[in-house]
Amino acid sequence: DDGGFGGIGPAGVAEELMNQFPFLDVATCGEGEVSIVDLMRRIAGGANLEIVEGITLRHGRRVMRTPQRPAIEDVDGILFPAYHKIDFNRYSVPGILTSRGCPFECTFCDVSPFWGRSNRPRSIGNVMAEIRLLRERYNLEFVELVDDTFTLDKRRVLEFCKRMKEEMAAVRWSCCARVDCIDREMMQAMAGSGCRMIAYGVESGSDRVLQHLKKGFSTADIMDVLRVSRQYFPQVIAYCMWGFPFETMADFGETVDFIFRIIKMGIQPWLFSLSPLPLSRIYREYHGNLMFSEEFCSNYLGILREEPEVVELIRSYPQVFPGFYFVDPRFPLKYSMAQEFQLPGMPAVTGMMPAEPEGCS
């Protein structure tokens, strides 16, 4: 059967996907709410699909991308998710996106380039209406705000906290933040309005690596914010990463030391390895050095157990599935070091050796 798909997954590899898999006919790239409706109407009417903005499609023997669709400016006009289709006995904590996009330029991330390095917030009234629906219709008591940086706009955060305290005092919530986009006043208001967990993308314990990642803050900044956060929030999470191609063993050692220091502070580290995502700057610079390890993917990423056909698919198409590869020549050595120190999130992987680098076209 012919088919199509969309979302951030194929956004950076749509042409490669369709060139490699002829059963795919169309993919939406970017925001899909308007594109998919336009696409379905034109398919139903037998119209030429080349005039649909924001898609990649098969045209005879070639694959082509149509002009990018303008961003949806009125994000309040986007309908709420179809919550009536969800069994909340299985999914008890809904994720709410109160804004779209991120203006920062972290070199490992694909979110900012996907949204065009901009942020389009929903009105607080619109956000409150969604939370109220979840509370009154489904009796939910906790929501997760899944914005990449909820604390981007201080005035908006304080307004949200005021409304939550006045209108939804029984609802608890969590969010993600940047250490350079929050202060004590915001923390106090957030904690006082029901925020019980906050997570920061700190990435590394090495200032040199943070500079490469264009994070815009230092390890000293991180430690200061984590200390203050611990005074206000029951749970504070620090997202850390490793496996950068420019990360020396000394840099990695600084991250290991950083993790042990924040654990002593009562901070919970979540450790991730770098995924070279197609829209990221790191991928553009290092995509010729992709390396693959079946053992690492199966044990660390946890998706390939007893699925040899999936392993072979990923191995055969590195230019389509680069997120399952790594680009750091020191990767096995760092993994062994992480195992030795029993870092959080590091399961045992025996015999992990990378394949030879596989270049991307």
PDB file of N, CA and C in Angstrom, residues 58-126:
ATOM      1  N   ARG A  58       6.361  12.385  -3.914  1.00  0.00           N
ATOM      2  CA  ARG A  58       6.893  11.659  -5.056  1.00  0.00           C
ATOM      3  C   ARG A  58       6.198  12.164  -6.320  1.00  0.00           C
ATOM      4  N   HIS A  59       6.992  12.590  -7.288  1.00  0.00           N
ATOM      5  CA  HIS A  59       6.458  13.095  -8.538  1.00  0.00           C
ATOM      6  C   HIS A  59       7.104  12.306  -9.678  1.00  0.00           C
ATOM      7  N   GLY A  60       6.383  11.285 -10.130  1.00  0.00           N
ATOM      8  CA  GLY A  60       6.970  10.396 -11.127  1.00  0.00           C
ATOM      9  C   GLY A  60       8.132   9.640 -10.523  1.00  0.00           C
ATOM     10  N   ARG A  61       9.302   9.773 -11.131  1.00  0.00           N
ATOM     11  CA  ARG A  61      10.489   9.073 -10.633  1.00  0.00           C
ATOM     12  C   ARG A  61      11.341   9.933  -9.712  1.00  0.00           C
ATOM     13  N   ARG A  62      10.939  11.152  -9.491  1.00  0.00           N
ATOM     14  CA  ARG A  62      11.743  12.012  -8.629  1.00  0.00           C
ATOM     15  C   ARG A  62      10.974  12.415  -7.380  1.00  0.00           C
ATOM     16  N   VAL A  63      11.728  12.830  -6.377  1.00  0.00           N
ATOM     17  CA  VAL A  63      11.164  13.299  -5.121  1.00  0.00           C
ATOM     18  C   VAL A  63      11.390  14.802  -5.041  1.00  0.00           C
ATOM     19  N   MET A  64      10.362  15.530  -4.673  1.00  0.00           N
ATOM     20  CA  MET A  64      10.474  16.987  -4.616  1.00  0.00           C
ATOM     21  C   MET A  64       9.875  17.521  -3.330  1.00  0.00           C
ATOM     22  N   ARG A  65      10.391  18.670  -2.886  1.00  0.00           N
ATOM     23  CA  ARG A  65       9.894  19.352  -1.699  1.00  0.00           C
ATOM     24  C   ARG A  65       9.206  20.640  -2.138  1.00  0.00           C
ATOM     25  N   THR A  66       7.991  20.867  -1.661  1.00  0.00           N
ATOM     26  CA  THR A  66       7.265  22.087  -2.006  1.00  0.00           C
ATOM     27  C   THR A  66       7.718  23.229  -1.092  1.00  0.00           C
ATOM     28  N   PRO A  67       7.383  24.476  -1.410  1.00  0.00           N
ATOM     29  CA  PRO A  67       7.778  25.595  -0.555  1.00  0.00           C
ATOM     30  C   PRO A  67       7.298  25.418   0.885  1.00  0.00           C
ATOM     31  N   GLN A  68       8.092  25.922   1.809  1.00  0.00           N
ATOM     32  CA  GLN A  68       7.756  25.805   3.231  1.00  0.00           C
ATOM     33  C   GLN A  68       6.483  26.576   3.539  1.00  0.00           C
ATOM     34  N   ARG A  69       5.622  25.970   4.345  1.00  0.00           N
ATOM     35  CA  ARG A  69       4.392  26.647   4.751  1.00  0.00           C
ATOM     36  C   ARG A  69       4.706  27.653   5.854  1.00  0.00           C
ATOM     37  N   PRO A  70       4.135  28.841   5.799  1.00  0.00           N
ATOM     38  CA  PRO A  70       4.364  29.824   6.867  1.00  0.00           C
ATOM     39  C   PRO A  70       3.935  29.276   8.221  1.00  0.00           C
ATOM     40  N   ALA A  71       4.624  29.715   9.263  1.00  0.00           N
ATOM     41  CA  ALA A  71       4.298  29.267  10.610  1.00  0.00           C
ATOM     42  C   ALA A  71       2.895  29.713  11.002  1.00  0.00           C
ATOM     43  N   ILE A  72       2.243  28.906  11.817  1.00  0.00           N
ATOM     44  CA  ILE A  72       0.918  29.242  12.334  1.00  0.00           C
ATOM     45  C   ILE A  72       1.092  30.312  13.409  1.00  0.00           C
ATOM     46  N   GLU A  73       0.641  31.503  13.131  1.00  0.00           N
ATOM     47  CA  GLU A  73       0.813  32.594  14.086  1.00  0.00           C
ATOM     48  C   GLU A  73      -0.210  32.538  15.212  1.00  0.00           C
ATOM     49  N   ASP A  74      -1.438  32.176  14.895  1.00  0.00           N
ATOM     50  CA  ASP A  74      -2.487  32.112  15.919  1.00  0.00           C
ATOM     51  C   ASP A  74      -2.501  30.720  16.531  1.00  0.00           C
ATOM     52  N   VAL A  75      -1.557  30.460  17.442  1.00  0.00           N
ATOM     53  CA  VAL A  75      -1.485  29.119  18.030  1.00  0.00           C
ATOM     54  C   VAL A  75      -2.671  28.848  18.958  1.00  0.00           C
ATOM     55  N   ASP A  76      -3.357  29.900  19.417  1.00  0.00           N
ATOM     56  CA  ASP A  76      -4.583  29.685  20.202  1.00  0.00           C
ATOM     57  C   ASP A  76      -5.685  29.064  19.358  1.00  0.00           C
ATOM     58  N   GLY A  77      -5.588  29.230  18.040  1.00  0.00           N
ATOM     59  CA  GLY A  77      -6.618  28.698  17.161  1.00  0.00           C
ATOM     60  C   GLY A  77      -6.494  27.215  16.890  1.00  0.00           C
ATOM     61  N   ILE A  78      -5.380  26.605  17.321  1.00  0.00           N
ATOM     62  CA  ILE A  78      -5.193  25.164  17.134  1.00  0.00           C
ATOM     63  C   ILE A  78      -6.036  24.423  18.175  1.00  0.00           C
ATOM     64  N   LEU A  79      -6.824  23.463  17.732  1.00  0.00           N
ATOM     65  CA  LEU A  79      -7.708  22.733  18.631  1.00  0.00           C
ATOM     66  C   LEU A  79      -6.914  21.948  19.674  1.00  0.00           C
ATOM     67  N   PHE A  80      -7.508  21.739  20.831  1.00  0.00           N
ATOM     68  CA  PHE A  80      -6.896  20.893  21.852  1.00  0.00           C
ATOM     69  C   PHE A  80      -6.801  19.455  21.333  1.00  0.00           C
ATOM     70  N   PRO A  81      -5.890  18.667  21.876  1.00  0.00           N
ATOM     71  CA  PRO A  81      -5.825  17.248  21.498  1.00  0.00           C
ATOM     72  C   PRO A  81      -7.168  16.548  21.749  1.00  0.00           C
ATOM     73  N   ALA A  82      -7.390  15.449  21.039  1.00  0.00           N
ATOM     74  CA  ALA A  82      -8.640  14.686  21.180  1.00  0.00           C
ATOM     75  C   ALA A  82      -8.570  13.840  22.447  1.00  0.00           C
ATOM     76  N   TYR A  83      -8.675  14.498  23.599  1.00  0.00           N
ATOM     77  CA  TYR A  83      -8.554  13.800  24.867  1.00  0.00           C
ATOM     78  C   TYR A  83      -9.617  12.725  25.059  1.00  0.00           C
ATOM     79  N   HIS A  84     -10.761  12.891  24.404  1.00  0.00           N
ATOM     80  CA  HIS A  84     -11.812  11.886  24.552  1.00  0.00           C
ATOM     81  C   HIS A  84     -11.418  10.550  23.923  1.00  0.00           C
ATOM     82  N   LYS A  85     -10.342  10.542  23.142  1.00  0.00           N
ATOM     83  CA  LYS A  85      -9.854   9.299  22.543  1.00  0.00           C
ATOM     84  C   LYS A  85      -8.814   8.595  23.419  1.00  0.00           C
ATOM     85  N   ILE A  86      -8.462   9.218  24.538  1.00  0.00           N
ATOM     86  CA  ILE A  86      -7.378   8.709  25.377  1.00  0.00           C
ATOM     87  C   ILE A  86      -7.931   7.998  26.612  1.00  0.00           C
ATOM     88  N   ASP A  87      -7.363   6.857  26.908  1.00  0.00           N
ATOM     89  CA  ASP A  87      -7.696   6.137  28.132  1.00  0.00           C
ATOM     90  C   ASP A  87      -6.755   6.627  29.227  1.00  0.00           C
ATOM     91  N   PHE A  88      -7.232   7.528  30.075  1.00  0.00           N
ATOM     92  CA  PHE A  88      -6.375   8.110  31.098  1.00  0.00           C
ATOM     93  C   PHE A  88      -6.064   7.137  32.226  1.00  0.00           C
ATOM     94  N   ASN A  89      -6.632   5.953  32.191  1.00  0.00           N
ATOM     95  CA  ASN A  89      -6.201   4.916  33.121  1.00  0.00           C
ATOM     96  C   ASN A  89      -4.815   4.407  32.744  1.00  0.00           C
ATOM     97  N   ARG A  90      -4.448   4.617  31.481  1.00  0.00           N
ATOM     98  CA  ARG A  90      -3.136   4.193  30.995  1.00  0.00           C
ATOM     99  C   ARG A  90      -2.157   5.365  30.923  1.00  0.00           C
ATOM    100  N   TYR A  91      -2.674   6.551  30.675  1.00  0.00           N
ATOM    101  CA  TYR A  91      -1.825   7.733  30.524  1.00  0.00           C
ATOM    102  C   TYR A  91      -2.299   8.790  31.524  1.00  0.00           C
ATOM    103  N   SER A  92      -1.766   8.720  32.722  1.00  0.00           N
ATOM    104  CA  SER A  92      -2.318   9.528  33.810  1.00  0.00           C
ATOM    105  C   SER A  92      -1.746  10.940  33.876  1.00  0.00           C
ATOM    106  N   VAL A  93      -0.636  11.207  33.192  1.00  0.00           N
ATOM    107  CA  VAL A  93      -0.027  12.542  33.245  1.00  0.00           C
ATOM    108  C   VAL A  93       0.059  13.103  31.831  1.00  0.00           C
ATOM    109  N   PRO A  94      -0.861  13.967  31.457  1.00  0.00           N
ATOM    110  CA  PRO A  94      -0.827  14.531  30.102  1.00  0.00           C
ATOM    111  C   PRO A  94       0.268  15.578  29.961  1.00  0.00           C
ATOM    112  N   GLY A  95       0.812  15.668  28.754  1.00  0.00           N
ATOM    113  CA  GLY A  95       1.794  16.701  28.445  1.00  0.00           C
ATOM    114  C   GLY A  95       1.131  17.833  27.685  1.00  0.00           C
ATOM    115  N   ILE A  96       1.344  19.053  28.131  1.00  0.00           N
ATOM    116  CA  ILE A  96       0.738  20.224  27.508  1.00  0.00           C
ATOM    117  C   ILE A  96       1.842  21.117  26.945  1.00  0.00           C
ATOM    118  N   LEU A  97       1.731  21.462  25.691  1.00  0.00           N
ATOM    119  CA  LEU A  97       2.678  22.362  25.044  1.00  0.00           C
ATOM    120  C   LEU A  97       2.079  23.767  25.067  1.00  0.00           C
ATOM    121  N   THR A  98       2.641  24.649  25.878  1.00  0.00           N
ATOM    122  CA  THR A  98       2.072  25.991  26.004  1.00  0.00           C
ATOM    123  C   THR A  98       2.691  26.985  25.025  1.00  0.00           C
ATOM    124  N   SER A  99       3.729  26.566  24.322  1.00  0.00           N
ATOM    125  CA  SER A  99       4.327  27.413  23.285  1.00  0.00           C
ATOM    126  C   SER A  99       5.055  26.520  22.301  1.00  0.00           C
ATOM    127  N   ARG A 100       5.335  27.062  21.137  1.00  0.00           N
ATOM    128  CA  ARG A 100       6.039  26.285  20.115  1.00  0.00           C
ATOM    129  C   ARG A 100       7.370  26.943  19.782  1.00  0.00           C
ATOM    130  N   GLY A 101       8.415  26.129  19.816  1.00  0.00           N
ATOM    131  CA  GLY A 101       9.699  26.602  19.344  1.00  0.00           C
ATOM    132  C   GLY A 101      10.634  27.079  20.425  1.00  0.00           C
ATOM    133  N   CYS A 102      11.910  27.226  20.047  1.00  0.00           N
ATOM    134  CA  CYS A 102      12.981  27.637  20.943  1.00  0.00           C
ATOM    135  C   CYS A 102      13.906  28.588  20.188  1.00  0.00           C
ATOM    136  N   PRO A 103      14.262  29.730  20.781  1.00  0.00           N
ATOM    137  CA  PRO A 103      15.102  30.697  20.080  1.00  0.00           C
ATOM    138  C   PRO A 103      16.598  30.465  20.227  1.00  0.00           C
ATOM    139  N   PHE A 104      17.002  29.457  20.984  1.00  0.00           N
ATOM    140  CA  PHE A 104      18.417  29.249  21.251  1.00  0.00           C
ATOM    141  C   PHE A 104      19.058  28.399  20.151  1.00  0.00           C
ATOM    142  N   GLU A 105      20.382  28.258  20.197  1.00  0.00           N
ATOM    143  CA  GLU A 105      21.109  27.633  19.091  1.00  0.00           C
ATOM    144  C   GLU A 105      21.984  26.469  19.532  1.00  0.00           C
ATOM    145  N   CYS A 106      21.539  25.691  20.506  1.00  0.00           N
ATOM    146  CA  CYS A 106      22.312  24.540  20.960  1.00  0.00           C
ATOM    147  C   CYS A 106      22.644  23.639  19.769  1.00  0.00           C
ATOM    148  N   THR A 107      23.912  23.300  19.616  1.00  0.00           N
ATOM    149  CA  THR A 107      24.365  22.650  18.389  1.00  0.00           C
ATOM    150  C   THR A 107      23.948  21.188  18.266  1.00  0.00           C
ATOM    151  N   PHE A 108      23.510  20.567  19.380  1.00  0.00           N
ATOM    152  CA  PHE A 108      23.112  19.157  19.334  1.00  0.00           C
ATOM    153  C   PHE A 108      21.621  18.981  19.072  1.00  0.00           C
ATOM    154  N   CYS A 109      20.851  20.066  19.082  1.00  0.00           N
ATOM    155  CA  CYS A 109      19.395  19.988  19.128  1.00  0.00           C
ATOM    156  C   CYS A 109      18.771  20.181  17.754  1.00  0.00           C
ATOM    157  N   ASP A 110      17.651  19.486  17.521  1.00  0.00           N
ATOM    158  CA  ASP A 110      16.913  19.659  16.263  1.00  0.00           C
ATOM    159  C   ASP A 110      15.608  20.416  16.468  1.00  0.00           C
ATOM    160  N   VAL A 111      15.250  20.724  17.714  1.00  0.00           N
ATOM    161  CA  VAL A 111      13.985  21.414  17.987  1.00  0.00           C
ATOM    162  C   VAL A 111      14.019  22.848  17.477  1.00  0.00           C
ATOM    163  N   SER A 112      15.097  23.575  17.815  1.00  0.00           N
ATOM    164  CA  SER A 112      15.186  24.976  17.408  1.00  0.00           C
ATOM    165  C   SER A 112      15.163  25.141  15.892  1.00  0.00           C
ATOM    166  N   PRO A 113      15.979  24.399  15.129  1.00  0.00           N
ATOM    167  CA  PRO A 113      15.890  24.554  13.676  1.00  0.00           C
ATOM    168  C   PRO A 113      14.559  24.094  13.090  1.00  0.00           C
ATOM    169  N   PHE A 114      13.921  23.109  13.711  1.00  0.00           N
ATOM    170  CA  PHE A 114      12.619  22.653  13.216  1.00  0.00           C
ATOM    171  C   PHE A 114      11.593  23.772  13.272  1.00  0.00           C
ATOM    172  N   TRP A 115      11.622  24.555  14.370  1.00  0.00           N
ATOM    173  CA  TRP A 115      10.652  25.628  14.558  1.00  0.00           C
ATOM    174  C   TRP A 115      11.165  26.976  14.060  1.00  0.00           C
ATOM    175  N   GLY A 116      12.363  26.998  13.470  1.00  0.00           N
ATOM    176  CA  GLY A 116      12.859  28.248  12.918  1.00  0.00           C
ATOM    177  C   GLY A 116      13.438  29.204  13.940  1.00  0.00           C
ATOM    178  N   ARG A 117      13.987  28.693  15.032  1.00  0.00           N
ATOM    179  CA  ARG A 117      14.608  29.494  16.090  1.00  0.00           C
ATOM    180  C   ARG A 117      13.702  30.632  16.542  1.00  0.00           C
ATOM    181  N   SER A 118      12.458  30.326  16.765  1.00  0.00           N
ATOM    182  CA  SER A 118      11.500  31.309  17.268  1.00  0.00           C
ATOM    183  C   SER A 118      10.620  30.636  18.310  1.00  0.00           C
ATOM    184  N   ASN A 119       9.890  31.440  19.059  1.00  0.00           N
ATOM    185  CA  ASN A 119       8.965  30.909  20.058  1.00  0.00           C
ATOM    186  C   ASN A 119       7.631  31.593  19.906  1.00  0.00           C
ATOM    187  N   ARG A 120       6.570  30.801  19.773  1.00  0.00           N
ATOM    188  CA  ARG A 120       5.217  31.337  19.628  1.00  0.00           C
ATOM    189  C   ARG A 120       4.372  30.829  20.798  1.00  0.00           C
ATOM    190  N   PRO A 121       4.129  31.673  21.774  1.00  0.00           N
ATOM    191  CA  PRO A 121       3.391  31.230  22.966  1.00  0.00           C
ATOM    192  C   PRO A 121       1.880  31.271  22.775  1.00  0.00           C
ATOM    193  N   ARG A 122       1.199  30.325  23.389  1.00  0.00           N
ATOM    194  CA  ARG A 122      -0.248  30.402  23.517  1.00  0.00           C
ATOM    195  C   ARG A 122      -0.571  31.415  24.610  1.00  0.00           C
ATOM    196  N   SER A 123      -1.761  31.991  24.559  1.00  0.00           N
ATOM    197  CA  SER A 123      -2.176  32.881  25.633  1.00  0.00           C
ATOM    198  C   SER A 123      -2.382  32.070  26.902  1.00  0.00           C
ATOM    199  N   ILE A 124      -2.186  32.698  28.053  1.00  0.00           N
ATOM    200  CA  ILE A 124      -2.375  32.000  29.314  1.00  0.00           C
ATOM    201  C   ILE A 124      -3.830  31.555  29.464  1.00  0.00           C
ATOM    202  N   GLY A 125      -4.766  32.367  28.969  1.00  0.00           N
ATOM    203  CA  GLY A 125      -6.173  31.980  29.032  1.00  0.00           C
ATOM    204  C   GLY A 125      -6.443  30.698  28.275  1.00  0.00           C
ATOM    205  N   ASN A 126      -5.804  30.538  27.117  1.00  0.00           N
ATOM    206  CA  ASN A 126      -5.964  29.334  26.316  1.00  0.00           C
ATOM    207  C   ASN A 126      -5.370  28.120  27.022  1.00  0.00           C
TER     208      ASN A 126
END
